[in-house]
Structures are given as C-alpha cells and as structure tokens.
Amino acid sequence: MFSTLGIHQRKLLLVFGLAIGGLVGSLIMGDAKQWAEIDWLDVLGEGGTAIALAVWMMLILGSRPAGRVTDLLTLGLGFMFLAMWQDNLDEFIRLPAEQFWDQWLESGAMPVGVMLLTYGLVHWHQEQLSINQQLRKREQLFREHRFIDNLTQLGRVDYLKEQLQGVMTQLPAQKMVLLMVDVDRFAEVNRLHGHREGDALLYELSELMLLNLRQDDLICRYAADRFAVLLPDTGVDKGKSIAAELSRAVQHFAYKHKTSGETLYQTISIGLADWQGEPSDLLIKRANQALANAKSGSGFGEVA
C-alpha cells in the first residue's frame, strides 16, 4: 500500500496542504473558544467524518494506479474532507464574520466534492464492468477465493470440476470441449533459470492464453505447468481451431528473462476431449490421455 501511495504524492500534498493552510489561517485570523463553548457532540460528528474521509482517500490511493478515475475519487473525497475539517475547526476557533473564505470552504467544498465523487464513481463502475468481463474467463460463474491458484490467479482443479459439473447439470445437451495444455520442457526452464523465473513464465503464459480465449471460455491451472481450458458450446472442429490459436500465440510469445533480458521461446502440447455425456472425472481423464498422446506424437503443440 505505502509503495503505491508514492505515485500519488502530489494529490496528498495538495489536500493535506490545504488542510494545514486552513488551520494556520484560522489560528492567525481567529480566536480560540473557551472550553465551555465547545460543542463536543459536533466535534465528534464532524471530526470523525473528516477522519473517515481521509482514511477512505488513503485506501483508494493505496490500492489504485494513477489515472482519471483515481483523480476524480481523490478530489471528491478531498474536497469533502476539507469541508468537514474546516467545519470542525470552527468548533475550536472563532473567526470574524468578514472572513468569507471560511464559509466558502465549509459550504462550497462539500457539494463540489460530492459531484466529483459521484462522477468518479460512475467511471469506476464502468471500469469494474470491463474488469469483470475479463474475469469471466478466470471465474465463469462465481468467485471462491479458496479455489484460486496463488501464482496465476486462475481457478484450480477443484474450481474446474465445479464448473464442469454445473454445465453438465444445467445444460446436459450442450456441446463442450475440454483442452489440457502442457508447457513443453518446462522442467528445463526451472533447472536452467530457477523456480522464480519459471513461476514468472507460468504467470505470463497464463495471461497470454487468457487473452486468446473467448469471453465465455474458462481457463484454470490444473497442476504445475498444466492448464485446463473449458470451451462451452463448442464442437470438436472449433475446439481444434482454438487449440491451434493458443499454440501459435505461445510459440510467438517472446518471454524476456527478468534478470538477463534473454528471450525464452516456449511451445505447448494440447490434448482435446469433447464431452460425450460422461461424468466430469472421466472427461478430464480423456483430456489428459489426449495430452499424453499429443506429447508422444511427432511434434509439439499437437491436438489429439
């Protein structure tokens, strides 16, 4: 979180600089109230709201990249924070009536902040819809973090079985293809370049394959360097076409070594099994057998 805050230094300096400026200005131009004059209920409400707005702003900046949506959300919360901050200062400091800036900051900053925050939330909503559309290839029907692989952020084999069972139960007449994808000579990558480099390669390959699938397709990490790809509403011919596209995408992917910058080209082997009404475990078994046939064939990336 703190590393991400570093890219938002200017926004933080602007908001908290204005807050400190308001405090200094109030101290210079106003007089401190007597202890008995302070309404502590207002202090609790207004001060607590100001603190909550500041925390929300920090959480947003600590979890988002720079960009228009982040700027809008920050400015909206920042203006609202400044309004509540200045309102809270008035509980401790009495300003002369002719000091118009105090009233403007209290009354003007809040509606401006609300409008900016609302506009930012609209764009954030659109952003989330786009992200969710991409996530559908990872998590087809629901999100279960206990089913997510920590390295690739794809579903694990348990999640794959859950989705297969759901499709088989709800759409028993639908065509479906299951691909088993294995990275060729991956053990050699780990041996020559180390497991950390191998993990980075697996993650980037998973992202590459994800980008080359359709919206309703699902990719999961089956085990180690093996991935399972579920292609709903798909026949054998279309499944072979998608498998060939995945193979070409990986073959032309120029992965760069994180330390040396060396290019490491990879290939994959793919086994294909179309659903013939059997239970999910048998479909997975046939796909694995097809993969074994492909790996023992005349070339890499063959579809059995």
Short mmCIF file of C-alpha atoms in Angstrom, two decimals:
data_model
loop_
_atom_site.label_atom_id
_atom_site.label_comp_id
_atom_site.label_asym_id
_atom_site.label_seq_id
_atom_site.Cartn_x
_atom_site.Cartn_y
_atom_site.Cartn_z
CA MET A 1 0.00 0.00 0.00
CA PHE A 2 2.70 2.50 1.01
CA SER A 3 4.65 1.89 -2.20
CA THR A 4 1.54 2.74 -4.22
CA LEU A 5 1.00 5.92 -2.21
CA GLY A 6 4.33 7.17 -3.53
CA ILE A 7 2.91 7.77 -7.02
CA HIS A 8 0.16 9.95 -5.54
CA GLN A 9 2.39 12.33 -3.56
CA ARG A 10 1.13 15.47 -5.32
CA LYS A 11 -2.50 14.69 -4.61
CA LEU A 12 -1.76 14.05 -0.93
CA LEU A 13 0.36 17.19 -0.63
CA LEU A 14 -2.42 19.27 -2.22
CA VAL A 15 -5.21 18.01 0.03
CA PHE A 16 -3.31 17.96 3.32
CA GLY A 17 -1.50 21.19 2.41
CA LEU A 18 -4.87 22.93 2.06
CA ALA A 19 -5.99 21.40 5.37
CA ILE A 20 -2.89 22.72 7.15
CA GLY A 21 -3.34 26.08 5.40
CA GLY A 22 -6.90 26.25 6.72
CA LEU A 23 -5.65 25.50 10.24
CA VAL A 24 -2.91 28.15 10.09
CA GLY A 25 -5.27 30.72 8.60
CA SER A 26 -7.86 30.07 11.29
CA LEU A 27 -5.25 30.38 14.05
CA ILE A 28 -3.93 33.67 12.65
CA MET A 29 -7.28 35.33 11.95
CA GLY A 30 -9.43 33.87 14.72
CA ASP A 31 -9.61 33.49 18.47
CA ALA A 32 -9.69 30.26 20.42
CA LYS A 33 -13.02 29.47 22.04
CA GLN A 34 -13.41 28.84 25.71
CA TRP A 35 -13.62 25.24 26.83
CA ALA A 36 -17.27 25.64 27.80
CA GLU A 37 -18.18 26.99 24.35
CA ILE A 38 -17.08 23.86 22.51
CA ASP A 39 -19.87 21.56 21.37
CA TRP A 40 -18.21 18.17 21.78
CA LEU A 41 -21.02 16.33 20.05
CA ASP A 42 -20.35 18.39 16.90
CA VAL A 43 -16.62 17.81 17.32
CA LEU A 44 -17.20 14.07 17.45
CA GLY A 45 -19.51 14.04 14.42
CA GLU A 46 -17.63 16.47 12.20
CA GLY A 47 -14.15 15.39 13.26
CA GLY A 48 -14.99 11.71 12.94
CA THR A 49 -16.41 12.28 9.46
CA ALA A 50 -13.27 14.19 8.43
CA ILE A 51 -11.04 11.36 9.68
CA ALA A 52 -13.17 8.74 7.91
CA LEU A 53 -12.98 10.68 4.61
CA ALA A 54 -9.20 10.97 4.95
CA VAL A 55 -8.89 7.22 5.60
CA TRP A 56 -11.10 6.42 2.58
CA MET A 57 -8.94 8.66 0.41
CA MET A 58 -5.75 6.96 1.63
CA LEU A 59 -7.22 3.50 0.98
CA ILE A 60 -8.18 4.46 -2.56
CA LEU A 61 -4.76 5.94 -3.31
CA GLY A 62 -3.05 2.95 -1.72
CA SER A 63 -4.86 0.45 -3.92
CA ARG A 64 -5.20 2.18 -7.31
CA PRO A 65 -2.85 3.26 -10.11
CA ALA A 66 -2.69 6.86 -11.27
CA GLY A 67 -5.39 7.88 -13.73
CA ARG A 68 -8.58 9.83 -14.28
CA VAL A 69 -10.81 7.66 -12.07
CA THR A 70 -8.32 7.84 -9.20
CA ASP A 71 -8.06 11.63 -9.61
CA LEU A 72 -11.83 12.08 -9.52
CA LEU A 73 -12.32 9.87 -6.47
CA THR A 74 -9.45 11.57 -4.64
CA LEU A 75 -10.57 15.11 -5.45
CA GLY A 76 -14.14 14.30 -4.46
CA LEU A 77 -13.15 12.84 -1.09
CA GLY A 78 -10.51 15.54 -0.68
CA PHE A 79 -12.99 18.40 -1.06
CA MET A 80 -15.43 16.68 1.29
CA PHE A 81 -12.62 16.16 3.83
CA LEU A 82 -11.62 19.84 3.62
CA ALA A 83 -15.23 20.94 4.20
CA MET A 84 -15.61 18.75 7.29
CA TRP A 85 -12.13 19.67 8.51
CA GLN A 86 -12.86 23.39 8.35
CA ASP A 87 -16.27 22.87 9.90
CA ASN A 88 -14.58 21.05 12.78
CA LEU A 89 -12.03 23.84 13.23
CA ASP A 90 -14.89 26.29 13.75
CA GLU A 91 -15.79 24.36 16.89
CA PHE A 92 -12.46 25.42 18.41
CA ILE A 93 -11.72 28.77 16.72
CA ARG A 94 -13.99 31.81 16.33
CA LEU A 95 -13.40 33.67 13.07
CA PRO A 96 -14.53 37.24 12.31
CA ALA A 97 -17.73 37.44 10.27
CA GLU A 98 -15.98 39.23 7.40
CA GLN A 99 -13.73 36.22 6.70
CA PHE A 100 -15.67 34.86 3.72
CA TRP A 101 -13.14 32.13 2.81
CA ASP A 102 -14.10 30.07 5.84
CA GLN A 103 -17.78 29.98 4.86
CA TRP A 104 -16.92 29.22 1.24
CA LEU A 105 -14.68 26.34 2.25
CA GLU A 106 -17.35 24.86 4.51
CA SER A 107 -20.36 25.38 2.24
CA GLY A 108 -18.77 25.26 -1.21
CA ALA A 109 -16.27 22.44 -0.96
CA MET A 110 -18.83 19.83 0.13
CA PRO A 111 -21.16 19.96 -2.92
CA VAL A 112 -18.17 20.22 -5.27
CA GLY A 113 -16.68 17.15 -3.58
CA VAL A 114 -19.94 15.20 -3.80
CA MET A 115 -20.25 15.98 -7.53
CA LEU A 116 -16.65 14.96 -8.24
CA LEU A 117 -17.00 11.78 -6.18
CA THR A 118 -20.26 10.86 -7.94
CA TYR A 119 -18.69 11.44 -11.36
CA GLY A 120 -15.70 9.35 -10.33
CA LEU A 121 -17.94 6.53 -9.09
CA VAL A 122 -19.75 6.45 -12.45
CA HIS A 123 -16.44 5.96 -14.25
CA TRP A 124 -15.28 3.48 -11.60
CA HIS A 125 -18.46 1.46 -12.22
CA GLN A 126 -17.71 1.36 -15.95
CA GLU A 127 -14.14 0.34 -15.17
CA GLN A 128 -15.35 -2.52 -12.95
CA LEU A 129 -17.70 -3.77 -15.66
CA SER A 130 -14.75 -4.00 -18.06
CA ILE A 131 -12.63 -5.80 -15.46
CA ASN A 132 -15.44 -8.22 -14.64
CA GLN A 133 -15.78 -9.03 -18.33
CA GLN A 134 -12.12 -10.06 -18.39
CA LEU A 135 -12.50 -12.03 -15.16
CA ARG A 136 -15.26 -14.17 -16.66
CA LYS A 137 -12.54 -16.21 -18.38
CA ARG A 138 -10.97 -16.85 -14.99
CA GLU A 139 -14.11 -17.29 -12.89
CA GLN A 140 -17.03 -18.26 -15.04
CA LEU A 141 -19.93 -18.28 -12.61
CA PHE A 142 -18.82 -17.15 -9.17
CA ARG A 143 -15.82 -16.13 -7.09
CA GLU A 144 -14.42 -18.53 -4.49
CA HIS A 145 -11.00 -17.50 -3.23
CA ARG A 146 -10.29 -20.96 -1.84
CA PHE A 147 -10.47 -22.21 -5.45
CA ILE A 148 -7.96 -19.64 -6.81
CA ASP A 149 -4.33 -20.51 -7.59
CA ASN A 150 -1.99 -18.09 -5.80
CA LEU A 151 0.57 -17.88 -8.61
CA THR A 152 -1.55 -17.45 -11.74
CA GLN A 153 -4.75 -16.16 -10.09
CA LEU A 154 -6.65 -18.71 -12.17
CA GLY A 155 -9.05 -21.30 -10.80
CA ARG A 156 -7.57 -24.57 -9.53
CA VAL A 157 -8.65 -28.10 -10.41
CA ASP A 158 -11.43 -28.04 -7.78
CA TYR A 159 -12.87 -24.97 -9.45
CA LEU A 160 -12.66 -26.65 -12.85
CA LYS A 161 -14.61 -29.66 -11.58
CA GLU A 162 -17.20 -27.36 -10.01
CA GLN A 163 -17.75 -25.56 -13.32
CA LEU A 164 -17.83 -28.77 -15.34
CA GLN A 165 -20.46 -30.21 -13.03
CA GLY A 166 -22.51 -27.03 -13.29
CA VAL A 167 -22.53 -27.07 -17.09
CA MET A 168 -23.28 -30.79 -17.23
CA THR A 169 -26.20 -30.44 -14.84
CA GLN A 170 -27.74 -27.24 -16.20
CA LEU A 171 -27.07 -27.75 -19.92
CA PRO A 172 -26.94 -31.52 -20.50
CA ALA A 173 -27.49 -31.17 -24.25
CA GLN A 174 -24.78 -28.57 -24.84
CA LYS A 175 -21.65 -29.37 -26.79
CA MET A 176 -18.46 -28.84 -24.80
CA VAL A 177 -14.73 -29.32 -25.29
CA LEU A 178 -12.03 -29.62 -22.65
CA LEU A 179 -8.41 -28.81 -23.55
CA MET A 180 -5.43 -29.91 -21.50
CA VAL A 181 -2.44 -27.64 -22.14
CA ASP A 182 1.10 -28.53 -21.06
CA VAL A 183 4.20 -26.31 -21.36
CA ASP A 184 6.91 -28.26 -23.18
CA ARG A 185 10.29 -28.70 -21.47
CA PHE A 186 9.22 -26.57 -18.54
CA ALA A 187 11.40 -28.55 -16.13
CA GLU A 188 14.36 -27.38 -18.21
CA VAL A 189 13.39 -23.75 -17.59
CA ASN A 190 13.35 -24.35 -13.83
CA ARG A 191 16.67 -26.18 -13.98
CA LEU A 192 18.49 -23.57 -16.08
CA HIS A 193 16.91 -20.37 -14.80
CA GLY A 194 15.48 -21.18 -11.37
CA HIS A 195 11.98 -21.63 -9.99
CA ARG A 196 11.37 -17.91 -9.59
CA GLU A 197 11.87 -17.38 -13.32
CA GLY A 198 9.73 -20.44 -14.01
CA ASP A 199 6.91 -19.02 -11.89
CA ALA A 200 7.11 -15.68 -13.74
CA LEU A 201 6.97 -17.52 -17.06
CA LEU A 202 3.91 -19.53 -15.98
CA TYR A 203 2.10 -16.37 -14.88
CA GLU A 204 2.74 -14.57 -18.18
CA LEU A 205 1.79 -17.63 -20.22
CA SER A 206 -1.49 -17.87 -18.30
CA GLU A 207 -2.20 -14.20 -19.07
CA LEU A 208 -1.33 -14.74 -22.75
CA MET A 209 -3.68 -17.71 -23.09
CA LEU A 210 -6.40 -15.84 -21.22
CA LEU A 211 -6.24 -13.03 -23.78
CA ASN A 212 -6.60 -15.51 -26.64
CA LEU A 213 -9.82 -17.09 -25.35
CA ARG A 214 -13.42 -16.07 -25.89
CA GLN A 215 -15.50 -14.28 -23.29
CA ASP A 216 -17.33 -17.39 -22.03
CA ASP A 217 -14.34 -19.73 -22.09
CA LEU A 218 -12.68 -20.71 -18.82
CA ILE A 219 -9.01 -21.37 -18.14
CA CYS A 220 -7.75 -22.96 -14.90
CA ARG A 221 -4.38 -24.11 -13.63
CA TYR A 222 -4.70 -27.88 -13.47
CA ALA A 223 -1.32 -28.76 -11.93
CA ALA A 224 2.25 -27.40 -12.11
CA ASP A 225 2.76 -26.31 -15.76
CA ARG A 226 -0.53 -27.83 -16.96
CA PHE A 227 -3.65 -25.78 -17.70
CA ALA A 228 -7.23 -26.82 -18.43
CA VAL A 229 -9.38 -24.82 -20.83
CA LEU A 230 -13.14 -25.33 -20.84
CA LEU A 231 -14.83 -24.35 -24.11
CA PRO A 232 -18.63 -24.32 -23.65
CA ASP A 233 -21.00 -24.56 -26.61
CA THR A 234 -18.10 -25.75 -28.77
CA GLY A 235 -17.68 -28.72 -31.11
CA VAL A 236 -14.51 -30.64 -31.94
CA ASP A 237 -13.63 -28.65 -35.08
CA LYS A 238 -13.94 -25.29 -33.32
CA GLY A 239 -12.08 -26.69 -30.33
CA LYS A 240 -9.17 -27.72 -32.57
CA SER A 241 -9.15 -24.26 -34.12
CA ILE A 242 -8.95 -22.55 -30.72
CA ALA A 243 -6.26 -25.01 -29.59
CA ALA A 244 -4.21 -24.19 -32.69
CA GLU A 245 -4.60 -20.45 -31.98
CA LEU A 246 -3.35 -20.95 -28.42
CA SER A 247 -0.39 -22.94 -29.69
CA ARG A 248 0.58 -20.23 -32.20
CA ALA A 249 0.18 -17.47 -29.61
CA VAL A 250 2.56 -19.21 -27.19
CA GLN A 251 5.01 -20.12 -29.95
CA HIS A 252 5.37 -16.46 -30.97
CA PHE A 253 5.49 -15.11 -27.42
CA ALA A 254 8.94 -13.63 -26.75
CA TYR A 255 9.23 -14.00 -22.99
CA LYS A 256 12.08 -11.90 -21.54
CA HIS A 257 14.22 -13.21 -18.68
CA LYS A 258 13.66 -10.89 -15.70
CA THR A 259 17.39 -10.51 -14.96
CA SER A 260 19.36 -11.08 -18.15
CA GLY A 261 16.73 -9.95 -20.66
CA GLU A 262 17.30 -13.14 -22.65
CA THR A 263 14.36 -14.21 -24.83
CA LEU A 264 12.92 -17.59 -23.92
CA TYR A 265 10.57 -19.01 -26.54
CA GLN A 266 8.13 -21.73 -25.47
CA THR A 267 5.83 -24.28 -27.06
CA ILE A 268 2.86 -26.15 -25.68
CA SER A 269 1.22 -29.53 -26.21
CA ILE A 270 -2.57 -29.74 -26.18
CA GLY A 271 -4.95 -32.62 -25.69
CA LEU A 272 -8.61 -32.29 -26.66
CA ALA A 273 -11.64 -34.21 -25.41
CA ASP A 274 -15.24 -33.45 -26.36
CA TRP A 275 -17.94 -34.15 -23.81
CA GLN A 276 -19.88 -37.33 -24.58
CA GLY A 277 -22.23 -37.32 -21.60
CA GLU A 278 -19.82 -38.90 -19.13
CA PRO A 279 -19.06 -37.60 -15.58
CA SER A 280 -16.55 -34.77 -15.22
CA ASP A 281 -13.77 -37.01 -13.88
CA LEU A 282 -13.93 -39.20 -16.98
CA LEU A 283 -13.89 -36.17 -19.29
CA ILE A 284 -10.78 -34.86 -17.51
CA LYS A 285 -9.18 -38.31 -17.75
CA ARG A 286 -9.81 -38.45 -21.52
CA ALA A 287 -8.38 -34.95 -21.96
CA ASN A 288 -5.24 -35.94 -20.04
CA GLN A 289 -4.90 -39.06 -22.15
CA ALA A 290 -5.26 -36.97 -25.30
CA LEU A 291 -2.50 -34.72 -23.98
CA ALA A 292 -0.25 -37.72 -23.36
CA ASN A 293 -0.89 -38.83 -26.96
CA ALA A 294 -0.02 -35.35 -28.24
CA LYS A 295 3.23 -35.21 -26.26
CA SER A 296 4.32 -38.58 -27.60
CA GLY A 297 3.48 -37.63 -31.18
CA SER A 298 5.63 -36.25 -33.95
CA GLY A 299 5.64 -32.60 -32.79
CA PHE A 300 4.82 -30.21 -30.02
CA GLY A 301 1.50 -28.47 -29.84
CA GLU A 302 -0.43 -31.27 -31.49
CA VAL A 303 -4.12 -31.68 -30.74
CA ALA A 304 -5.15 -35.25 -30.08
#
